[in-house]
Short mmCIF file of C-alpha atoms in Angstrom, two decimals:
data_model
loop_
_atom_site.label_atom_id
_atom_site.label_comp_id
_atom_site.label_asym_id
_atom_site.label_seq_id
_atom_site.Cartn_x
_atom_site.Cartn_y
_atom_site.Cartn_z
CA GLU A 1 166.88 34.48 -176.87
CA ASP A 2 165.68 31.89 -174.39
CA LYS A 3 163.99 33.28 -171.30
CA VAL A 4 162.02 32.15 -168.29
CA VAL A 5 159.84 34.64 -166.44
CA GLN A 6 158.33 34.19 -163.01
CA SER A 7 155.66 36.18 -161.20
CA PRO A 8 155.27 37.54 -158.70
CA LEU A 9 158.90 38.12 -157.76
CA SER A 10 157.96 38.26 -154.11
CA LEU A 11 154.91 37.36 -152.09
CA VAL A 12 153.90 37.58 -148.44
CA VAL A 13 151.00 35.47 -147.18
CA HIS A 14 149.58 34.26 -143.88
CA GLU A 15 149.72 30.68 -142.72
CA GLY A 16 146.83 28.70 -144.14
CA ASP A 17 146.56 30.75 -147.33
CA THR A 18 146.77 29.16 -150.75
CA VAL A 19 149.29 30.59 -153.20
CA THR A 20 149.83 30.25 -156.93
CA LEU A 21 153.22 30.92 -158.44
CA ASN A 22 153.52 31.54 -162.15
CA CYS A 23 156.16 30.65 -164.70
CA SER A 24 156.15 31.46 -168.39
CA TYR A 25 158.84 30.64 -170.89
CA GLU A 26 160.09 31.26 -174.37
CA VAL A 27 162.66 28.56 -175.04
CA THR A 28 163.67 26.74 -178.20
CA ASN A 29 164.01 22.97 -178.06
CA PHE A 30 161.91 22.64 -174.93
CA ARG A 31 162.15 19.32 -173.14
CA SER A 32 160.80 19.74 -169.59
CA LEU A 33 159.95 22.36 -167.00
CA LEU A 34 161.38 22.01 -163.52
CA TRP A 35 160.38 23.54 -160.21
CA TYR A 36 162.87 23.92 -157.36
CA LYS A 37 162.64 25.18 -153.79
CA GLN A 38 165.61 27.09 -152.47
CA GLU A 39 165.81 27.89 -148.78
CA LYS A 40 169.23 28.91 -147.62
CA LYS A 41 171.61 27.14 -149.91
CA ALA A 42 171.21 24.83 -152.86
CA PRO A 43 167.88 24.38 -154.67
CA THR A 44 166.00 21.15 -154.03
CA PHE A 45 164.01 19.51 -156.76
CA LEU A 46 160.19 19.61 -156.57
CA PHE A 47 158.67 18.63 -159.91
CA MET A 48 159.50 17.87 -163.49
CA LEU A 49 156.75 18.51 -166.03
CA THR A 50 156.99 17.27 -169.58
CA SER A 51 153.43 16.77 -170.76
CA SER A 52 150.64 19.33 -170.88
CA GLY A 53 147.64 19.08 -168.61
CA ILE A 54 148.93 16.42 -166.25
CA GLU A 55 149.00 17.65 -162.68
CA LYS A 56 151.80 16.53 -160.44
CA LYS A 57 151.22 16.52 -156.69
CA SER A 58 153.38 16.15 -153.63
CA GLY A 59 151.56 16.78 -150.38
CA ARG A 60 150.31 20.34 -150.37
CA LEU A 61 152.21 21.23 -153.53
CA SER A 62 150.96 20.70 -157.04
CA SER A 63 151.99 21.87 -160.48
CA ILE A 64 150.76 21.75 -164.03
CA LEU A 65 152.15 22.65 -167.44
CA ASP A 66 150.46 24.21 -170.47
CA LYS A 67 152.75 23.72 -173.46
CA LYS A 68 150.41 25.56 -175.80
CA GLU A 69 150.45 28.71 -173.71
CA LEU A 70 154.07 28.12 -172.56
CA PHE A 71 153.09 28.40 -168.94
CA SER A 72 153.25 26.55 -165.67
CA ILE A 73 151.86 27.16 -162.20
CA LEU A 74 152.92 25.90 -158.80
CA ASN A 75 150.18 25.78 -156.16
CA ILE A 76 150.76 25.53 -152.45
CA THR A 77 147.70 24.98 -150.28
CA ALA A 78 147.41 25.54 -146.51
CA THR A 79 150.78 27.29 -146.44
CA GLN A 80 153.08 26.88 -143.47
CA THR A 81 156.03 28.97 -142.30
CA GLY A 82 158.30 26.20 -143.53
CA ASP A 83 157.17 26.95 -147.07
CA SER A 84 159.03 30.27 -146.92
CA ALA A 85 161.68 30.04 -149.63
CA ILE A 86 162.58 31.08 -153.13
CA TYR A 87 160.80 28.99 -155.73
CA LEU A 88 162.70 28.59 -158.97
CA CYS A 89 161.25 27.62 -162.30
CA ALA A 90 163.62 26.24 -164.91
CA VAL A 91 163.38 24.85 -168.41
CA LEU A 92 165.43 21.90 -169.57
CA LYS A 93 166.36 21.96 -173.25
CA THR A 94 166.70 18.88 -175.39
CA SER A 95 170.23 19.73 -176.41
CA TYR A 96 173.19 19.36 -174.08
CA ASP A 97 171.10 19.22 -170.94
CA LYS A 98 171.18 22.98 -170.64
CA VAL A 99 168.82 24.38 -168.03
CA ILE A 100 167.54 27.98 -168.07
CA PHE A 101 166.40 29.34 -164.75
CA GLY A 102 163.89 32.06 -164.01
CA PRO A 103 164.60 34.77 -161.41
CA GLY A 104 162.58 33.00 -158.72
CA THR A 105 159.61 33.94 -156.55
CA SER A 106 160.45 34.77 -152.94
CA LEU A 107 157.63 33.49 -150.74
CA SER A 108 157.30 34.53 -147.12
CA VAL A 109 154.67 32.84 -144.97
CA ILE A 110 153.96 34.67 -141.73
CA PRO A 111 152.17 33.18 -138.71
CA ASP B 1 176.26 8.68 -149.31
CA GLY B 2 176.17 9.89 -152.87
CA GLY B 3 176.19 13.57 -153.57
CA ILE B 4 177.99 16.69 -154.65
CA THR B 5 180.51 18.47 -152.50
CA GLN B 6 181.80 21.98 -152.93
CA SER B 7 184.63 23.60 -151.09
CA PRO B 8 185.26 25.90 -149.47
CA LYS B 9 181.92 27.05 -148.11
CA TYR B 10 183.10 30.64 -147.78
CA LEU B 11 186.00 32.19 -149.67
CA PHE B 12 187.55 35.61 -149.47
CA ARG B 13 189.84 36.92 -152.14
CA LYS B 14 191.72 40.10 -152.78
CA GLU B 15 191.19 41.93 -156.03
CA GLY B 16 193.56 40.78 -158.73
CA GLN B 17 193.88 37.22 -157.44
CA ASN B 18 192.69 34.08 -159.16
CA VAL B 19 190.79 31.58 -157.05
CA THR B 20 189.63 28.02 -157.72
CA LEU B 21 186.35 26.59 -156.44
CA SER B 22 186.16 22.84 -156.04
CA CYS B 23 183.25 20.63 -157.11
CA GLU B 24 183.28 16.84 -156.69
CA GLN B 25 180.50 14.32 -157.28
CA ASN B 26 180.30 10.60 -156.60
CA LEU B 27 177.00 10.07 -158.42
CA ASN B 28 178.68 8.76 -161.57
CA HIS B 29 177.07 11.63 -163.48
CA ASP B 30 178.34 12.55 -166.91
CA ALA B 31 177.19 16.17 -167.00
CA MET B 32 178.31 18.89 -164.61
CA TYR B 33 177.47 22.58 -164.40
CA TRP B 34 178.55 25.79 -162.73
CA TYR B 35 176.04 28.51 -161.89
CA ARG B 36 176.34 31.91 -160.36
CA GLN B 37 173.56 33.34 -158.22
CA ASP B 38 173.12 37.04 -157.55
CA PRO B 39 170.21 38.54 -155.63
CA GLY B 40 167.12 38.88 -157.80
CA GLN B 41 168.72 37.28 -160.83
CA GLY B 42 168.15 33.58 -160.32
CA LEU B 43 170.79 31.15 -161.50
CA ARG B 44 173.00 31.97 -164.47
CA LEU B 45 175.02 29.31 -166.24
CA ILE B 46 178.79 29.86 -166.37
CA TYR B 47 180.12 26.64 -167.89
CA TYR B 48 178.90 23.12 -168.39
CA SER B 49 180.49 19.82 -169.28
CA GLN B 50 178.75 16.84 -170.82
CA ILE B 51 181.69 14.47 -170.69
CA VAL B 52 185.26 14.25 -169.49
CA ASN B 53 187.72 16.49 -171.32
CA ASP B 54 184.94 18.53 -172.89
CA PHE B 55 183.17 21.67 -171.70
CA GLN B 56 181.09 24.48 -173.14
CA LYS B 57 180.63 28.14 -172.27
CA GLY B 58 177.37 29.13 -170.68
CA ASP B 59 175.77 32.56 -170.62
CA ILE B 60 178.36 34.37 -168.50
CA ALA B 61 181.68 32.59 -169.10
CA GLU B 62 183.86 35.70 -169.34
CA GLY B 63 186.39 35.85 -166.54
CA TYR B 64 185.99 32.19 -165.64
CA SER B 65 187.74 28.98 -166.65
CA VAL B 66 187.08 25.29 -165.98
CA SER B 67 188.62 21.89 -166.54
CA ARG B 68 187.16 18.38 -166.65
CA GLU B 69 190.07 15.98 -166.39
CA LYS B 70 188.11 13.50 -164.28
CA LYS B 71 184.45 12.52 -164.37
CA GLU B 72 184.08 13.28 -160.67
CA SER B 73 185.61 16.73 -160.67
CA PHE B 74 184.75 20.05 -162.32
CA PRO B 75 186.76 22.88 -160.73
CA LEU B 76 185.95 26.50 -161.54
CA THR B 77 188.62 29.21 -161.56
CA VAL B 78 187.50 32.78 -161.05
CA THR B 79 190.16 34.90 -162.70
CA SER B 80 191.13 38.49 -162.08
CA ALA B 81 189.40 39.33 -165.36
CA GLN B 82 185.98 38.72 -163.78
CA LYS B 83 184.76 42.21 -162.96
CA ASN B 84 182.16 41.37 -160.31
CA PRO B 85 183.14 38.04 -158.80
CA THR B 86 181.39 38.42 -155.46
CA ALA B 87 178.49 35.97 -155.64
CA PHE B 88 177.16 32.60 -154.59
CA TYR B 89 178.44 29.78 -156.82
CA LEU B 90 176.55 26.54 -157.28
CA CYS B 91 177.80 23.36 -158.90
CA ALA B 92 175.36 20.79 -160.25
CA SER B 93 175.40 17.47 -162.03
CA SER B 94 172.99 15.32 -163.99
CA SER B 95 172.99 11.68 -164.98
CA ALA B 96 173.53 11.85 -168.73
CA ALA B 97 173.60 14.62 -171.27
CA GLY B 98 170.38 14.80 -173.23
CA VAL B 99 168.32 12.43 -171.10
CA SER B 100 168.60 13.77 -167.60
CA ASN B 101 165.46 14.89 -165.86
CA GLU B 102 166.90 16.82 -162.99
CA GLN B 103 170.06 18.33 -161.71
CA PHE B 104 171.57 17.67 -158.33
CA PHE B 105 173.16 20.65 -156.63
CA GLY B 106 176.06 21.05 -154.27
CA PRO B 107 175.82 23.23 -151.14
CA GLY B 108 177.46 26.22 -152.84
CA THR B 109 180.46 28.46 -152.25
CA ARG B 110 180.03 32.08 -151.29
CA LEU B 111 182.89 34.13 -152.76
CA THR B 112 183.61 37.62 -151.49
CA VAL B 113 186.20 39.84 -153.10
CA LEU B 114 187.70 42.37 -150.73
#
């Protein structure tokens, strides 16, 4: 059975801290791993990772995939209160564009 | 502006009633999806459609039905057979089945059964 696991499920940090969110997966026919940020409503796309070892960066956010260990991390440096959200990890399968989501990590950044 | 629209934003239903949630996209996307989100459980796939007039069951299809008569539209009906329908429902689309690299999401519909 395909599954995506995220840890921690919730996290509280102070502004300026650096956080690392974890995502592991057991999925057949893996194509890509996706990270989303969900604030109040719909998730917004952050990164798509297809190849191992290549870091993707966008401002203070970065992510990397390890296809051997079936693992990805999302790093956020110098956190701000606006980073408070649920971060979803998802795996895109090669067949039928099916996407399997993890439960999400709820991040709260306090001043 | 291109995007996905869902309506209504909030929906209240009495037990025993069927209700249909609308999802429309003008992105010319082939694939469309319906997800349900419950607290602490992430997104769970209800149904998906790769092309017009075709759709497949997802992980939690029981108590739901869909249709895909037009490329732009993928309505979801929550039937009275769905035991716990109160949830947040998200519709998504992607450019082409098998080659898409991301899904675009609508704003969601929050359904409450009274």
